[in-house]
Tab-separated table of N, CA and C in Angstrom:
chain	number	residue	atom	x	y	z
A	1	UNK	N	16.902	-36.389	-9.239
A	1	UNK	CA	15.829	-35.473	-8.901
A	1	UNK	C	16.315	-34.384	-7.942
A	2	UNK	N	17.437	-34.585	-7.157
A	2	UNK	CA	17.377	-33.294	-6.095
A	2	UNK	C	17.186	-33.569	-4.718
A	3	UNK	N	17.828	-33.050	-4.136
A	3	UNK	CA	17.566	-32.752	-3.000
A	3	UNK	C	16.284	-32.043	-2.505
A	4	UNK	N	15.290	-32.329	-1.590
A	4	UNK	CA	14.258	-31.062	-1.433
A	4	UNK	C	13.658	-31.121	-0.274
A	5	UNK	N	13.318	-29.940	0.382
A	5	UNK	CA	13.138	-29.592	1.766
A	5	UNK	C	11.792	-30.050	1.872
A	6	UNK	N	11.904	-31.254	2.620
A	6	UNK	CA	10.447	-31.875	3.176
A	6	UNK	C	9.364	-30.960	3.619
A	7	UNK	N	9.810	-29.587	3.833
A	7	UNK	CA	8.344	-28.482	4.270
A	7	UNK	C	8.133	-28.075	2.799
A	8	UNK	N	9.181	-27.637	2.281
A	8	UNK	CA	8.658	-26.292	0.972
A	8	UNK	C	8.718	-27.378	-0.026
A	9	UNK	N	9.316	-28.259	-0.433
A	9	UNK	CA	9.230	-28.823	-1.610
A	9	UNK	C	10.311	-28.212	-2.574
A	10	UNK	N	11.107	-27.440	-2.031
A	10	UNK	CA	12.277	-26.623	-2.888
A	10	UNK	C	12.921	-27.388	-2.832
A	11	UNK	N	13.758	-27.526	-4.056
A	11	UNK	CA	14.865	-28.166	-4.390
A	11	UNK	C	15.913	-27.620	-4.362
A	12	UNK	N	16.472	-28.224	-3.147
A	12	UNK	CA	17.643	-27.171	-2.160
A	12	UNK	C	18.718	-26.735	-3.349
A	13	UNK	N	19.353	-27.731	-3.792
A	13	UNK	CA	20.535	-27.169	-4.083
A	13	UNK	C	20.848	-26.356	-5.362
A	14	UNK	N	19.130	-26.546	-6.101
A	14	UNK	CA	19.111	-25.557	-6.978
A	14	UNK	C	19.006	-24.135	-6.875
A	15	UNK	N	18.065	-24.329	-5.500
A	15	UNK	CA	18.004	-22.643	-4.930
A	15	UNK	C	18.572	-22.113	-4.338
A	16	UNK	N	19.921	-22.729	-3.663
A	16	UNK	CA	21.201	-22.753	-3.396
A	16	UNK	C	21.960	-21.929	-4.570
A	17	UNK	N	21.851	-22.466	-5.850
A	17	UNK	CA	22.841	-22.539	-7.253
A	17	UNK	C	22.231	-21.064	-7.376
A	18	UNK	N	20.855	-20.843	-7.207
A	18	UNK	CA	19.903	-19.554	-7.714
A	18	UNK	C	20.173	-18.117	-7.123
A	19	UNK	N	20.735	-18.406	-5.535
A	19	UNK	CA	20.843	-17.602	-4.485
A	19	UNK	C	22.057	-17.084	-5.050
A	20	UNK	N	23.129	-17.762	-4.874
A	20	UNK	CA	24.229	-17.178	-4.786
A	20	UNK	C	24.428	-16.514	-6.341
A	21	UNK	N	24.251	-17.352	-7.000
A	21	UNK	CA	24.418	-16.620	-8.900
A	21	UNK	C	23.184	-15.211	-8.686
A	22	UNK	N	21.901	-15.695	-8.179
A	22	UNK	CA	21.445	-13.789	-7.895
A	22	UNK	C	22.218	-13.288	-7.402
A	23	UNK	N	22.968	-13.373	-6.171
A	23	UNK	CA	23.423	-12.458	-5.321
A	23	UNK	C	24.912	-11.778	-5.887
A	24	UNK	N	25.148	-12.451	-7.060
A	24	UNK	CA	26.396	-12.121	-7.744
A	24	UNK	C	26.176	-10.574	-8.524
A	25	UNK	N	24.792	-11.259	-9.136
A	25	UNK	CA	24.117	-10.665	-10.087
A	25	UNK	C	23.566	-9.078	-9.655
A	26	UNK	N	23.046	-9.011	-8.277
A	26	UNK	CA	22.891	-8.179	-7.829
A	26	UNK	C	23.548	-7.418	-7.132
A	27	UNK	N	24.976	-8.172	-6.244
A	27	UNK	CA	25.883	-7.375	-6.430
A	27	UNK	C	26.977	-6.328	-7.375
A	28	UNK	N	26.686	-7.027	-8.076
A	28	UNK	CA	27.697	-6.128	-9.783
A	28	UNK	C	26.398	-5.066	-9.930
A	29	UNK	N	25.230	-5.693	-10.091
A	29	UNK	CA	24.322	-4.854	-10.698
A	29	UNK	C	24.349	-3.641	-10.066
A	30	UNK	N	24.453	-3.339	-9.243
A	30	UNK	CA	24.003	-2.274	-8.068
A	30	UNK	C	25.697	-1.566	-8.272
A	31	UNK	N	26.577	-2.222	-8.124
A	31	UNK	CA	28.109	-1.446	-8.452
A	31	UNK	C	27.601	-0.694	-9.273
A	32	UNK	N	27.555	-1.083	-10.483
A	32	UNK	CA	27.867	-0.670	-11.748
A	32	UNK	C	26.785	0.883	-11.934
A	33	UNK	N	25.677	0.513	-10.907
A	33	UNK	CA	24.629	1.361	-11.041
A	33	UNK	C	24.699	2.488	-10.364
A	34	UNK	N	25.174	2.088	-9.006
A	34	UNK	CA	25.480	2.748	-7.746
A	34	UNK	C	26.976	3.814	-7.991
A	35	UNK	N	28.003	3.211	-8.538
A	35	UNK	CA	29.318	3.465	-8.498
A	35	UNK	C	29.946	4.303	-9.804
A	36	UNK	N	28.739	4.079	-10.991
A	36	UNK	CA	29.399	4.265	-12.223
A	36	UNK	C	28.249	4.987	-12.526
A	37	UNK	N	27.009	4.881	-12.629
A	37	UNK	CA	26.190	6.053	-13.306
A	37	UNK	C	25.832	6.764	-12.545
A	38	UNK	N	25.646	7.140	-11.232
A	38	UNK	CA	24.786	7.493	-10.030
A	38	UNK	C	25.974	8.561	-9.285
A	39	UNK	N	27.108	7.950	-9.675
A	39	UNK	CA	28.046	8.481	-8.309
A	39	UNK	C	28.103	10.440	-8.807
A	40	UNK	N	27.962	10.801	-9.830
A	40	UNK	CA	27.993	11.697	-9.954
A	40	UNK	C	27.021	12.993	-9.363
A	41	UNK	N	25.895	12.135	-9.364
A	41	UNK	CA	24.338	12.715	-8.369
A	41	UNK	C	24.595	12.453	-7.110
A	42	UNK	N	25.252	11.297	-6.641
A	42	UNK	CA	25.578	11.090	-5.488
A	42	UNK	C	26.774	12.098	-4.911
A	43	UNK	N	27.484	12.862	-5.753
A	43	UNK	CA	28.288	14.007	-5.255
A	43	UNK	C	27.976	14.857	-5.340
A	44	UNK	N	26.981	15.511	-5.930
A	44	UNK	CA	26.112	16.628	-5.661
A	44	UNK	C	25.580	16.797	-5.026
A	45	UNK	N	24.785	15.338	-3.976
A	45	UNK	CA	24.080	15.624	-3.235
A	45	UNK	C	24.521	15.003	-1.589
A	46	UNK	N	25.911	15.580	-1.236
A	46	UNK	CA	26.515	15.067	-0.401
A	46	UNK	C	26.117	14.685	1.333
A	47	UNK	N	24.875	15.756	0.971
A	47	UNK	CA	25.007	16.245	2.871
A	47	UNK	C	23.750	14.969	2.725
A	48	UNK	N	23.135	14.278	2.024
A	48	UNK	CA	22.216	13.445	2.591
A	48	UNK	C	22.865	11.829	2.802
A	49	UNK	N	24.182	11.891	2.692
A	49	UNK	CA	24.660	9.980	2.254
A	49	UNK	C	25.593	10.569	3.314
A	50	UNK	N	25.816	9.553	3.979
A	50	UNK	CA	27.250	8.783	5.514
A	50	UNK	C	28.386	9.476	4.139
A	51	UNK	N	29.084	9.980	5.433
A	51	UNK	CA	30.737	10.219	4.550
A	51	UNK	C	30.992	8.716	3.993
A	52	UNK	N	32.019	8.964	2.676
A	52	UNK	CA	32.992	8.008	2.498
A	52	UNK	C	33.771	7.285	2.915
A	53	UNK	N	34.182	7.606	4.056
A	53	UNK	CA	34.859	7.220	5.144
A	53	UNK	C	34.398	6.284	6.339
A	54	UNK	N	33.165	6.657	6.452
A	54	UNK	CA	32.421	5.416	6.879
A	54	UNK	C	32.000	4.224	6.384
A	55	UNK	N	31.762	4.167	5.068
A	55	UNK	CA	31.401	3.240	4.382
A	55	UNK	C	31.675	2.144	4.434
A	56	UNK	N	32.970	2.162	4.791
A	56	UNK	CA	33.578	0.875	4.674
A	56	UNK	C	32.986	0.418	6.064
A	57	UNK	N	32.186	0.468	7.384
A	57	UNK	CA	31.530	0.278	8.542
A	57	UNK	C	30.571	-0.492	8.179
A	58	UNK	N	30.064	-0.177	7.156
A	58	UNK	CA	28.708	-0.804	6.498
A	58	UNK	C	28.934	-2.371	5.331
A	59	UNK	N	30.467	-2.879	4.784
A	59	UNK	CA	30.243	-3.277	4.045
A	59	UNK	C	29.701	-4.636	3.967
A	60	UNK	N	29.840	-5.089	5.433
A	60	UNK	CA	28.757	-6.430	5.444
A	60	UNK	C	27.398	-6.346	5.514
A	61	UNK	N	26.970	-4.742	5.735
A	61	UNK	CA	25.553	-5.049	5.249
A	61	UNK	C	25.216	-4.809	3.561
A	62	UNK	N	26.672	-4.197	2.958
A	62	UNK	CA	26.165	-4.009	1.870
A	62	UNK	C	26.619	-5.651	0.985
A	63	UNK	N	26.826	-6.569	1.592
A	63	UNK	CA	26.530	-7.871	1.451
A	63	UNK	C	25.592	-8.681	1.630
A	64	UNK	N	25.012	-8.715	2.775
A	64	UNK	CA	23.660	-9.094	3.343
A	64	UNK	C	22.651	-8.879	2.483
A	65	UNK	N	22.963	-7.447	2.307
A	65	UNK	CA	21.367	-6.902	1.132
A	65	UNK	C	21.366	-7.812	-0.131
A	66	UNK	N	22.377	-7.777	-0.847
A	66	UNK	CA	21.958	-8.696	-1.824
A	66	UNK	C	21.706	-10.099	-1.712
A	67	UNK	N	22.294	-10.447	-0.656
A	67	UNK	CA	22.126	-12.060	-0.471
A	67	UNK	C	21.063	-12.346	-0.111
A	68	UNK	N	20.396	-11.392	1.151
A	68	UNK	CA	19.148	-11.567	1.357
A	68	UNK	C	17.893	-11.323	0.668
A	69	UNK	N	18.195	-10.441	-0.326
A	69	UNK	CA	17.001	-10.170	-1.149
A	69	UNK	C	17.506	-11.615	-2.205
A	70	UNK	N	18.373	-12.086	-2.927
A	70	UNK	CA	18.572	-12.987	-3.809
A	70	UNK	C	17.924	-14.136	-3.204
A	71	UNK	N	17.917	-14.590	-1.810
A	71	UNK	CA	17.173	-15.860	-1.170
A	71	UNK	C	15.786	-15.535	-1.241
A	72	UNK	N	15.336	-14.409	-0.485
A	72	UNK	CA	13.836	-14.101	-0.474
A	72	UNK	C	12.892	-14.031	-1.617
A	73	UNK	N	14.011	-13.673	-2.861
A	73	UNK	CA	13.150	-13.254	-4.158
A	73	UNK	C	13.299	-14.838	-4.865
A	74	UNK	N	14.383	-15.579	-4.653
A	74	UNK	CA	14.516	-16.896	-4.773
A	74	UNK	C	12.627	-17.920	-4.547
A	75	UNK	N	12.924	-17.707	-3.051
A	75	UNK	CA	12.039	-18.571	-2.645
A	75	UNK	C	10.944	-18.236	-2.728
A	76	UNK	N	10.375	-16.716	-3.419
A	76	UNK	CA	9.200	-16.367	-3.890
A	76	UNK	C	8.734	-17.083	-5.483
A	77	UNK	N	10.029	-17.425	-5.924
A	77	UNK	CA	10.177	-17.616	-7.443
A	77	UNK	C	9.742	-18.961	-7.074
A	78	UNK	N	10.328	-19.788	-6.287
A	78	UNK	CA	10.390	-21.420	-6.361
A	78	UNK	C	9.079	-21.613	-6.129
A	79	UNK	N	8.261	-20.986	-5.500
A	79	UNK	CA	6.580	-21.084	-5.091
A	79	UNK	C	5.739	-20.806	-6.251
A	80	UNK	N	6.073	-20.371	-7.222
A	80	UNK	CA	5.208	-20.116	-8.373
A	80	UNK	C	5.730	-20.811	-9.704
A	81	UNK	N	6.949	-21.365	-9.684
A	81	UNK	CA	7.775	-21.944	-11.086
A	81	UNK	C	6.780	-22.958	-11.576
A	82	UNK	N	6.775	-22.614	-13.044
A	82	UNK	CA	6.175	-23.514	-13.513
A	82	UNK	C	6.476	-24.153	-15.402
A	83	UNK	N	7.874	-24.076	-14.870
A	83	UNK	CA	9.055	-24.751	-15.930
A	83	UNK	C	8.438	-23.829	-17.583
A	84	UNK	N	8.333	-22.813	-17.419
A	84	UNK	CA	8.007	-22.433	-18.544
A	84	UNK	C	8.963	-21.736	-19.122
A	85	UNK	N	10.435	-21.894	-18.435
A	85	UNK	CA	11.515	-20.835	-19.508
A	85	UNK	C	12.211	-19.688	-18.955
A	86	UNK	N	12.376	-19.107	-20.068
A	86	UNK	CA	13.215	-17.386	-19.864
A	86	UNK	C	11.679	-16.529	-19.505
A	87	UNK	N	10.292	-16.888	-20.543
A	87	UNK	CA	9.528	-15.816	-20.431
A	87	UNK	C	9.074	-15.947	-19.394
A	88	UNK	N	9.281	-17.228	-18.050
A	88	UNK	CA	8.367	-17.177	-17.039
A	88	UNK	C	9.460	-16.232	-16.466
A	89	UNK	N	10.988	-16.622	-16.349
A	89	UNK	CA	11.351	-15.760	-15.796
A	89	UNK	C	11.419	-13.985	-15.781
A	90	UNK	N	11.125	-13.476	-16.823
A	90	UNK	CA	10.462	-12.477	-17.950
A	90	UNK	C	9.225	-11.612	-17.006
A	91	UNK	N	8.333	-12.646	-17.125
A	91	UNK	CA	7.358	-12.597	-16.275
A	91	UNK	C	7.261	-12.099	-14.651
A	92	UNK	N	7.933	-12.776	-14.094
A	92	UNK	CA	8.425	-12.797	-12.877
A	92	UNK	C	9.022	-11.627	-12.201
A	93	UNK	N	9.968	-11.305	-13.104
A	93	UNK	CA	10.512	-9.769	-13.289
A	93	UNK	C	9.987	-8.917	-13.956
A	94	UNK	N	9.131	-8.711	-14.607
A	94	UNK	CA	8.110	-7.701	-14.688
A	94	UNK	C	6.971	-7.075	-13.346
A	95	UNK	N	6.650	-7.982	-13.112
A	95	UNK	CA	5.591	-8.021	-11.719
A	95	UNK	C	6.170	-7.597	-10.577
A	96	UNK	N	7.469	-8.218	-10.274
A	96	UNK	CA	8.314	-7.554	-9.512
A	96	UNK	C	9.084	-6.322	-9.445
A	97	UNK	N	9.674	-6.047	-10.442
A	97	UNK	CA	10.076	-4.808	-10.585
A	97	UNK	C	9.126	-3.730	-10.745
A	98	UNK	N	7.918	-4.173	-11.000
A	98	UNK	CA	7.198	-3.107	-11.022
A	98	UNK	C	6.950	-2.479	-9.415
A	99	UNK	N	7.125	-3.424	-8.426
A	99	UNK	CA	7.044	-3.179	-7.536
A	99	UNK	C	8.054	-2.584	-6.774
A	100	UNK	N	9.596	-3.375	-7.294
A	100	UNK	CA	10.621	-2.616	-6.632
A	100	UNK	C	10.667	-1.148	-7.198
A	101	UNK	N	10.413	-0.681	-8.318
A	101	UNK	CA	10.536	0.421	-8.718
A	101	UNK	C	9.607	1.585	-8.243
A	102	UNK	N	8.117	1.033	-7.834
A	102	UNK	CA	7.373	1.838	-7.032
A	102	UNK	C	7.986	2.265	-5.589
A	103	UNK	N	8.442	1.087	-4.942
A	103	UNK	CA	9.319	1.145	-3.571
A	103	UNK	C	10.561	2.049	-3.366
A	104	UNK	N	11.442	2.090	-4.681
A	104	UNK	CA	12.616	3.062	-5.033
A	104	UNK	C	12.426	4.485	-4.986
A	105	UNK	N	11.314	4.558	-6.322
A	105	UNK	CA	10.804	5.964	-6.938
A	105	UNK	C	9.967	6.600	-5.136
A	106	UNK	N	9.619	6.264	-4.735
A	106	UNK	CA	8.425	6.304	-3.405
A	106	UNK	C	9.556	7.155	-2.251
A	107	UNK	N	10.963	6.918	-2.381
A	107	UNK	CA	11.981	7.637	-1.735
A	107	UNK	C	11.995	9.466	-2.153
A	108	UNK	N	11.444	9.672	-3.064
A	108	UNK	CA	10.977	10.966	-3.735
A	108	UNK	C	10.265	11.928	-2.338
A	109	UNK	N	8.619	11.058	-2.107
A	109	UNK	CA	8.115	11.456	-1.364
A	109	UNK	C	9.241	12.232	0.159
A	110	UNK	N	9.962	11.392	0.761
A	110	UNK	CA	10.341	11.174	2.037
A	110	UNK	C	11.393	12.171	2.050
A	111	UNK	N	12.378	11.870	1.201
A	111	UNK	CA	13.918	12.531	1.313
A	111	UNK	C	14.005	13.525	0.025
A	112	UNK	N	14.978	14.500	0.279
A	112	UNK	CA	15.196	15.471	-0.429
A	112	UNK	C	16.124	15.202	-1.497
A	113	UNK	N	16.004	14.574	-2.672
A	113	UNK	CA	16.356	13.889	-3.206
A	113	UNK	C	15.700	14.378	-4.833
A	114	UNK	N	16.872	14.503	-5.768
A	114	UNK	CA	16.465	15.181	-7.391
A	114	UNK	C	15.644	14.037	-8.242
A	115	UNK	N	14.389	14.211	-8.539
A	115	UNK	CA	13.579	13.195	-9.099
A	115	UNK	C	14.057	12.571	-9.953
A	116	UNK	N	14.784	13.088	-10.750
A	116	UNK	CA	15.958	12.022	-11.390
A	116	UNK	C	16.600	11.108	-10.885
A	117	UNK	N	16.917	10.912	-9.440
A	117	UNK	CA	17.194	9.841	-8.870
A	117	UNK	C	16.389	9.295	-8.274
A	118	UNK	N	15.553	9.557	-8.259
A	118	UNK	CA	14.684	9.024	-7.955
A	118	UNK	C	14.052	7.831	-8.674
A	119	UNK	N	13.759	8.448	-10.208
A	119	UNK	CA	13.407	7.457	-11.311
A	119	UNK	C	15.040	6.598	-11.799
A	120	UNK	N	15.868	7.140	-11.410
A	120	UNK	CA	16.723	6.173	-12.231
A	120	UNK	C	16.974	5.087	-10.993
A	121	UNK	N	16.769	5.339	-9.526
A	121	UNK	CA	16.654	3.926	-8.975
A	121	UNK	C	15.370	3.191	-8.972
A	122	UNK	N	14.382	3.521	-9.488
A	122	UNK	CA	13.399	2.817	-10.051
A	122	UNK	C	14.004	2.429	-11.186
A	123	UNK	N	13.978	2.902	-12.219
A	123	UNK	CA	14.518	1.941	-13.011
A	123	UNK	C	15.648	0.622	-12.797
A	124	UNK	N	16.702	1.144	-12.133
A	124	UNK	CA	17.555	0.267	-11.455
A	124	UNK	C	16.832	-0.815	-11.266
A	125	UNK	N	15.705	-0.658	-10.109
A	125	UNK	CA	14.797	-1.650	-9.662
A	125	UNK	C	14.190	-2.506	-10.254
A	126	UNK	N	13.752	-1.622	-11.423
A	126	UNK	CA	13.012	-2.976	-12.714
A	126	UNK	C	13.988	-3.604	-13.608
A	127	UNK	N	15.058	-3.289	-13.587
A	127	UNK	CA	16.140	-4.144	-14.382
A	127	UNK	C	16.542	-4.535	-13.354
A	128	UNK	N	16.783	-4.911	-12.314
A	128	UNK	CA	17.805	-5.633	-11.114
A	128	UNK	C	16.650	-6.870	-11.187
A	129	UNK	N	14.846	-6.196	-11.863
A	129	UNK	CA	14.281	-7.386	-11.283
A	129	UNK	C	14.303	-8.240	-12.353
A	130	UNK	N	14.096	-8.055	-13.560
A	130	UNK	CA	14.379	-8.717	-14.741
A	130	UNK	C	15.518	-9.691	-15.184
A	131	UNK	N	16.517	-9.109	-14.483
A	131	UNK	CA	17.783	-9.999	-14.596
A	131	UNK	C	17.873	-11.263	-13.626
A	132	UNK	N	17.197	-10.584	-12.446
A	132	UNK	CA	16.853	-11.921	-11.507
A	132	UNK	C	16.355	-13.000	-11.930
A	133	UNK	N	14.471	-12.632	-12.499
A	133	UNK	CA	13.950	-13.542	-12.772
A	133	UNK	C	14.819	-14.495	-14.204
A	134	UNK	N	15.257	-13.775	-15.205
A	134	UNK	CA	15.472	-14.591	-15.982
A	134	UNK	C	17.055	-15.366	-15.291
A	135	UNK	N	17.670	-15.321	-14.736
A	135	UNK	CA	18.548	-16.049	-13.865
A	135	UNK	C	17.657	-17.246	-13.381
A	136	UNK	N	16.802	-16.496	-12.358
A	136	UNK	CA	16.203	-17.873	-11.505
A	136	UNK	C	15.890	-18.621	-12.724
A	137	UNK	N	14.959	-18.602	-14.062
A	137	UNK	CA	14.387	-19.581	-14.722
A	137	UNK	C	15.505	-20.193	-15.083
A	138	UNK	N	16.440	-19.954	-15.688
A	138	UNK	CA	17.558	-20.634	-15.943
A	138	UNK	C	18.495	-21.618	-14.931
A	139	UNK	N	18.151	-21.479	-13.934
A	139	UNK	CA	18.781	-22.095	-12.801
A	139	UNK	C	18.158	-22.984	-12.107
A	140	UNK	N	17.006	-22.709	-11.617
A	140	UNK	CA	16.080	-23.537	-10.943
A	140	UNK	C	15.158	-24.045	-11.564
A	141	UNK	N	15.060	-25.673	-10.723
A	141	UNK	CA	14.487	-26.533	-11.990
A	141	UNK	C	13.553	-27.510	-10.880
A	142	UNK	N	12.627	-27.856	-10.684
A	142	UNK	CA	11.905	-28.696	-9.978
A	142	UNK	C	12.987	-30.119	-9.270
């Protein structure tokens, strides 16, 4: 049966197994997004992003972020699972991404920033969330 945390009822070492395989997941995801389709908007629009040169100052938080969102979105998942599959996970990431993508696109308002990037890190957002959830269903198991 598992290991499971006498407060939450999570079954540690699955959401353990869930965390880190998200946080994999969301690390590549965000490369690939960040580094390979984006970087080109991201050089056009230089004067608003930290030099290159700094970056590397930042790269344990650009670790943190995924790990911490992979636990948090984890243990949101483990509170509602209800062994129904890929489509719960489906599910899961729909609802969510709809939200991360409002939160992304919403950077429009604030910063001077080409609405095209705007929507394509919304989109980002609803596929970073989709891939999650169907991960977590596959991983975590009562």
């Amino acid at each position: 049966m598992g290991m499971h945390c006498p407060i939450t009822g999570v079954n540690l070492p699955r959401f353990l197994a869930s965390t880190v395989v998200g946080f994999a997941f969301i690390f590549g995801f965000d490369y690939v997004v960040h580094h390979i389709f984006l970087m080109e908007t991201y050089e056009q629009t230089t004067n608003l992003w930290r030099p290159a040169e700094n970056m590397k100052d930042f790269f344990p938080h650009m670790l943190g972020y995924p790990f911490l969102l992979a636990a948090i979105l984890g243990y949101i998942f483990t509170r509602n699972f209800e062994e129904k599959g890929i489509g719960e996970g489906v599910r899961f990431g729909i609802s969510l991404g709809a939200l991360i993508a409002l939160l992304n696109a919403a950077a429009y308002i604030w910063m001077p920033i080409p609405l095209s990037l705007a929507l394509s890190w919304a989109a980002a957002g609803f596929g970073v969330a989709i891939g999650i959830g169907i991960i977590f269903s596959l991983i975590y198991k009562k």
